[in-house]
Structures are given as C-alpha cells and as structure tokens.
Amino acid sequence: ETGVTQTPRHLVMGMTNKKSLKCEQHLGHNAMYWYKQSAKKPLELMFVYNFKEQTENNSVPSRFSPECPNSSHLFLHLHTLQPEDSALYLCASSQVVGGWTGELFFGEGSRLTVL
Amino acid sequence: GQNIDQPTEMTATEGAIVQINCTYQTSGFNGLFWYQQHAGEAPTFLSYNVLDGLEEKGRFSSFLSRSKGYSYLLLKELQMKDSASYLCAVEGNAGKSTFGDGTTLTVKP
C-alpha cells in the first residue's frame, strides 16, 4: 500500500449531485488535510484534522463537508457544487509533534469536474 | 497576512545548475519546505529548513535566511526528469502551511 491513497482519481458531477472523496493514510500519522489545487493558483488549505478533531476550517463554503471517522481515514462530502469548484483535491497527512506540522505526505489527488 | 513569492517559470539546460528563489512574509515561522510536483502527480517532499544556512541532499540543496525572509532551491546536474513544478511552503503559526504559486521548471536538452 502506498502512503496516502485517494479515491476516486477522477470525478465528474452535476451541480445537484452528492458525491464523496475518500482518503486513507497508511503512515500512522495523527493529522490529515484537504487541499484544493486550481490551475495557476497556489495550494489552498481547506480543512485540518488533528487526532480526528477538526482544527482548521479555512473559510470553506458549506457545500464542502469533511468527515474524519478515525486518524487513518478522511472524507470530503460534496453537495450542490459550482463549476468554479472544479479542481484537483489533494489529501495529505503528517505527524504533528508539539504543534509542528512537519513534512506533508500527499495522495495522488482527485480531479473533480463540476458541470 | 501570508505572502510567498517565487518565479512562475524557469528554463534551464540539461546538466546545468538552476536556482529557484522564494521570498516570504508570514505570521510566525516554524520552517520552510520545498516540494516537487510533476504534472498530474502528487507533490513530494524535497527539503526542509528551519535554521539559517544550507541543507544539501544529493543533487538538491536548499538555503534559508530567516532575517531576509528568503530561501532558494538549488538543483545541480539537471536531468530531463527534473522538469516539474517546485513549490515553496512556509509553516507559520499554529502549524499552518502556506504555499507559493509554484515555479514550473523546464529542462531542455
């Protein structure tokens, strides 16, 4: 198993659909993240979960709903998205020690297209 | 606020040396990271600097000056496979990492 796996790799959905992105990390880390990567824009942090508790919600619209059932799994539930939400969604994990995030290990990403 | 600047694009020749600069202004500083991202792939960790100076790792080196808010990534003996986007990221307060836009490096024969 690779370190961080994401499914699906590609997703096309209409604006009224409900879908979910899944992330699983096999590294024993205690923190997981969702990032959004749009063309010509820097990686944008969306959510942070530390020891399964959400510690960061970077002003993300409510149509994105994260879920972290345990320290190895992270979901991003999608509902009534807009075309501008089309992007690459990257999951990452790290071992947080003393408030220091450290090196991020990224999954391959889920390429989302909203029609 | 958080601000990280790096050049958008760079081109270099196979076998040469290239330096990618990154300047930053952030709230707090817990370290600076460089990541490599090939097209269509996940970013992968290259280097980490928290103290001033040079960190060397094979063909790649990274330098940090905290007083100047400046870092660079140095790639030696360039290979075609080094063509990728290079992301500068700073971990600031509360362990939050902010990324620059990335520098797309093209290595030509």
GROMACS .gro file of C-alpha atoms in nm:
model
  224
    1GLU     CA    1   0.000   0.000   0.000
    2THR     CA    2   0.128   0.344  -0.086
    3GLY     CA    3   0.137   0.606   0.189
    4VAL     CA    4  -0.173   0.810   0.110
    5THR     CA    5  -0.440   0.683  -0.126
    6GLN     CA    6  -0.731   0.879  -0.266
    7THR     CA    7  -1.043   0.765  -0.449
    8PRO     CA    8  -1.181   0.832  -0.695
    9ARG     CA    9  -0.898   0.969  -0.906
   10HIS     CA   10  -1.142   1.140  -1.140
   11LEU     CA   11  -1.496   1.255  -1.074
   12VAL     CA   12  -1.746   1.437  -1.296
   13MET     CA   13  -2.063   1.559  -1.130
   14GLY     CA   14  -2.355   1.787  -1.191
   15MET     CA   15  -2.432   2.080  -0.967
   16THR     CA   16  -2.717   1.897  -0.796
   17ASN     CA   17  -2.529   1.573  -0.728
   18LYS     CA   18  -2.396   1.448  -0.397
   19LYS     CA   19  -2.063   1.271  -0.402
   20SER     CA   20  -1.776   1.197  -0.165
   21LEU     CA   21  -1.399   1.189  -0.192
   22LYS     CA   22  -1.213   0.936   0.019
   23CYS     CA   23  -0.862   0.943   0.158
   24GLU     CA   24  -0.674   0.679   0.355
   25GLN     CA   25  -0.327   0.705   0.503
   26HIS     CA   26  -0.112   0.406   0.594
   27LEU     CA   27   0.168   0.600   0.765
   28GLY     CA   28   0.040   0.608   1.121
   29HIS     CA   29   0.019   0.987   1.116
   30ASN     CA   30  -0.202   1.182   1.355
   31ALA     CA   31  -0.312   1.464   1.124
   32MET     CA   32  -0.486   1.475   0.787
   33TYR     CA   33  -0.559   1.761   0.550
   34TRP     CA   34  -0.765   1.856   0.247
   35TYR     CA   35  -0.608   2.095  -0.004
   36LYS     CA   36  -0.755   2.243  -0.322
   37GLN     CA   37  -0.530   2.297  -0.624
   38SER     CA   38  -0.670   2.507  -0.907
   39ALA     CA   39  -0.490   2.600  -1.225
   40LYS     CA   40  -0.249   2.892  -1.182
   41LYS     CA   41  -0.325   2.914  -0.810
   42PRO     CA   42  -0.131   2.801  -0.504
   43LEU     CA   43  -0.237   2.506  -0.297
   44GLU     CA   44  -0.520   2.620  -0.070
   45LEU     CA   45  -0.566   2.458   0.269
   46MET     CA   46  -0.930   2.365   0.326
   47PHE     CA   47  -0.951   2.153   0.640
   48VAL     CA   48  -0.719   2.012   0.904
   49TYR     CA   49  -0.791   1.720   1.133
   50ASN     CA   50  -0.558   1.660   1.423
   51PHE     CA   51  -0.623   1.344   1.629
   52LYS     CA   52  -0.962   1.322   1.448
   53GLU     CA   53  -1.062   1.669   1.567
   54GLN     CA   54  -1.113   1.943   1.314
   55THR     CA   55  -0.866   2.218   1.400
   56GLU     CA   56  -0.891   2.426   1.087
   57ASN     CA   57  -1.170   2.528   0.855
   58ASN     CA   58  -1.021   2.778   0.618
   59SER     CA   59  -1.344   2.965   0.538
   60VAL     CA   60  -1.461   2.685   0.313
   61PRO     CA   61  -1.821   2.701   0.182
   62SER     CA   62  -2.065   2.466   0.350
   63ARG     CA   63  -2.118   2.274   0.026
   64PHE     CA   64  -1.790   2.103   0.123
   65SER     CA   65  -1.834   1.887   0.434
   66PRO     CA   66  -1.539   1.696   0.580
   67GLU     CA   67  -1.558   1.382   0.791
   68CYS     CA   68  -1.279   1.212   0.982
   69PRO     CA   69  -1.403   0.889   1.145
   70ASN     CA   70  -1.054   0.790   1.263
   71SER     CA   71  -0.695   0.902   1.224
   72SER     CA   72  -0.646   0.695   0.907
   73HIS     CA   73  -0.950   0.798   0.705
   74LEU     CA   74  -1.073   1.132   0.576
   75PHE     CA   75  -1.371   1.211   0.358
   76LEU     CA   76  -1.486   1.519   0.173
   77HIS     CA   77  -1.859   1.520   0.107
   78LEU     CA   78  -1.967   1.732  -0.188
   79HIS     CA   79  -2.314   1.878  -0.241
   80THR     CA   80  -2.457   2.137  -0.482
   81LEU     CA   81  -2.115   2.237  -0.609
   82GLN     CA   82  -2.045   2.514  -0.856
   83PRO     CA   83  -1.840   2.493  -1.178
   84GLU     CA   84  -1.568   2.703  -1.013
   85ASP     CA   85  -1.519   2.420  -0.763
   86SER     CA   86  -1.364   2.215  -1.041
   87ALA     CA   87  -1.007   2.148  -0.927
   88LEU     CA   88  -0.765   1.887  -0.803
   89TYR     CA   89  -0.840   1.797  -0.442
   90LEU     CA   90  -0.537   1.671  -0.256
   91CYS     CA   91  -0.537   1.484   0.070
   92ALA     CA   92  -0.226   1.489   0.287
   93SER     CA   93  -0.112   1.355   0.621
   94SER     CA   94   0.166   1.438   0.863
   95GLN     CA   95   0.288   1.357   1.211
   96VAL     CA   96   0.223   1.663   1.424
   97VAL     CA   97   0.465   1.698   1.714
   98GLY     CA   98   0.440   1.982   1.960
   99GLY     CA   99   0.231   2.191   1.721
  100TRP     CA  100   0.480   2.145   1.440
  101THR     CA  101   0.311   2.013   1.128
  102GLY     CA  102   0.619   1.886   0.952
  103GLU     CA  103   0.651   1.721   0.617
  104LEU     CA  104   0.326   1.662   0.432
  105PHE     CA  105   0.267   1.335   0.251
  106PHE     CA  106   0.023   1.385  -0.034
  107GLY     CA  107  -0.210   1.150  -0.211
  108GLU     CA  108  -0.236   1.148  -0.591
  109GLY     CA  109  -0.541   1.370  -0.577
  110SER     CA  110  -0.899   1.354  -0.701
  111ARG     CA  111  -0.962   1.552  -1.018
  112LEU     CA  112  -1.312   1.698  -0.985
  113THR     CA  113  -1.510   1.845  -1.273
  114VAL     CA  114  -1.843   2.014  -1.198
  115LEU     CA  115  -2.070   2.055  -1.497
  116GLY     CA  116  -0.107   3.810   0.626
  117GLN     CA  117   0.076   3.537   0.443
  118ASN     CA  118   0.268   3.610   0.126
  119ILE     CA  119   0.505   3.380  -0.060
  120ASP     CA  120   0.666   3.478  -0.389
  121GLN     CA  121   0.851   3.261  -0.634
  122PRO     CA  122   0.907   3.293  -1.010
  123THR     CA  123   0.633   3.148  -1.227
  124GLU     CA  124   0.854   2.978  -1.483
  125MET     CA  125   1.220   2.894  -1.539
  126THR     CA  126   1.406   2.718  -1.816
  127ALA     CA  127   1.745   2.552  -1.792
  128THR     CA  128   1.965   2.315  -1.987
  129GLU     CA  129   2.033   1.953  -1.907
  130GLY     CA  130   2.349   1.920  -1.698
  131ALA     CA  131   2.337   2.281  -1.578
  132ILE     CA  132   2.263   2.431  -1.235
  133VAL     CA  133   1.945   2.624  -1.158
  134GLN     CA  134   1.845   2.826  -0.852
  135ILE     CA  135   1.479   2.880  -0.767
  136ASN     CA  136   1.418   3.165  -0.524
  137CYS     CA  137   1.141   3.207  -0.271
  138THR     CA  138   1.069   3.511  -0.055
  139TYR     CA  139   0.812   3.508   0.220
  140GLN     CA  140   0.628   3.721   0.471
  141THR     CA  141   0.430   3.512   0.715
  142SER     CA  142   0.278   3.522   1.061
  143GLY     CA  143   0.524   3.314   1.257
  144PHE     CA  144   0.783   3.076   1.123
  145ASN     CA  145   0.822   2.708   1.201
  146GLY     CA  146   1.016   2.612   0.892
  147LEU     CA  147   1.028   2.628   0.513
  148PHE     CA  148   0.962   2.334   0.283
  149TRP     CA  149   1.027   2.265  -0.082
  150TYR     CA  150   0.810   2.018  -0.271
  151GLN     CA  151   0.837   1.883  -0.625
  152GLN     CA  152   0.524   1.819  -0.829
  153HIS     CA  153   0.531   1.652  -1.169
  154ALA     CA  154   0.235   1.720  -1.394
  155GLY     CA  155  -0.063   1.511  -1.292
  156GLU     CA  156   0.108   1.378  -0.980
  157ALA     CA  157   0.111   1.449  -0.608
  158PRO     CA  158   0.363   1.692  -0.456
  159THR     CA  159   0.656   1.514  -0.293
  160PHE     CA  160   0.882   1.647  -0.019
  161LEU     CA  161   1.229   1.765  -0.120
  162SER     CA  162   1.375   1.960   0.170
  163TYR     CA  163   1.316   2.138   0.499
  164ASN     CA  164   1.497   2.436   0.654
  165VAL     CA  165   1.431   2.583   0.995
  166LEU     CA  166   1.774   2.729   1.075
  167ASP     CA  167   1.977   2.964   0.857
  168GLY     CA  168   2.213   2.801   0.616
  169LEU     CA  169   2.239   2.538   0.351
  170GLU     CA  170   2.092   2.189   0.360
  171GLU     CA  171   2.234   1.952   0.099
  172LYS     CA  172   2.070   1.636  -0.022
  173GLY     CA  173   2.232   1.483  -0.325
  174ARG     CA  174   2.181   1.699  -0.634
  175PHE     CA  175   1.938   1.923  -0.445
  176SER     CA  176   2.027   2.187  -0.185
  177SER     CA  177   1.812   2.439  -0.004
  178PHE     CA  178   1.919   2.761   0.165
  179LEU     CA  179   1.741   2.974   0.422
  180SER     CA  180   1.790   3.325   0.558
  181ARG     CA  181   1.525   3.398   0.820
  182SER     CA  182   1.629   3.761   0.864
  183LYS     CA  183   1.575   3.823   0.493
  184GLY     CA  184   1.267   3.603   0.456
  185TYR     CA  185   1.444   3.426   0.172
  186SER     CA  186   1.512   3.076   0.056
  187TYR     CA  187   1.638   2.911  -0.258
  188LEU     CA  188   1.638   2.563  -0.400
  189LEU     CA  189   1.950   2.470  -0.596
  190LEU     CA  190   1.937   2.188  -0.846
  191LYS     CA  191   2.268   2.062  -0.983
  192GLU     CA  192   2.346   1.839  -1.282
  193LEU     CA  193   1.998   1.891  -1.417
  194GLN     CA  194   1.822   1.596  -1.573
  195MET     CA  195   1.519   1.591  -1.800
  196LYS     CA  196   1.318   1.427  -1.522
  197ASP     CA  197   1.370   1.740  -1.310
  198SER     CA  198   1.114   1.919  -1.528
  199ALA     CA  199   0.836   1.981  -1.277
  200SER     CA  200   0.674   2.241  -1.059
  201TYR     CA  201   0.864   2.335  -0.742
  202LEU     CA  202   0.655   2.455  -0.451
  203CYS     CA  203   0.784   2.669  -0.165
  204ALA     CA  204   0.580   2.636   0.156
  205VAL     CA  205   0.618   2.806   0.493
  206GLU     CA  206   0.481   2.664   0.815
  207GLY     CA  207   0.364   2.958   1.024
  208ASN     CA  208   0.165   2.998   1.341
  209ALA     CA  209  -0.046   2.709   1.466
  210GLY     CA  210   0.133   2.472   1.229
  211LYS     CA  211  -0.046   2.609   0.925
  212SER     CA  212   0.146   2.575   0.598
  213THR     CA  213   0.110   2.835   0.323
  214PHE     CA  214   0.219   2.751  -0.029
  215GLY     CA  215   0.358   2.972  -0.303
  216ASP     CA  216   0.219   2.953  -0.656
  217GLY     CA  217   0.498   2.720  -0.761
  218THR     CA  218   0.777   2.754  -1.018
  219THR     CA  219   0.746   2.549  -1.335
  220LEU     CA  220   1.093   2.436  -1.438
  221THR     CA  221   1.154   2.315  -1.792
  222VAL     CA  222   1.478   2.132  -1.858
  223LYS     CA  223   1.585   2.133  -2.222
  224PRO     CA  224   1.839   1.902  -2.389
   0.00000   0.00000   0.00000
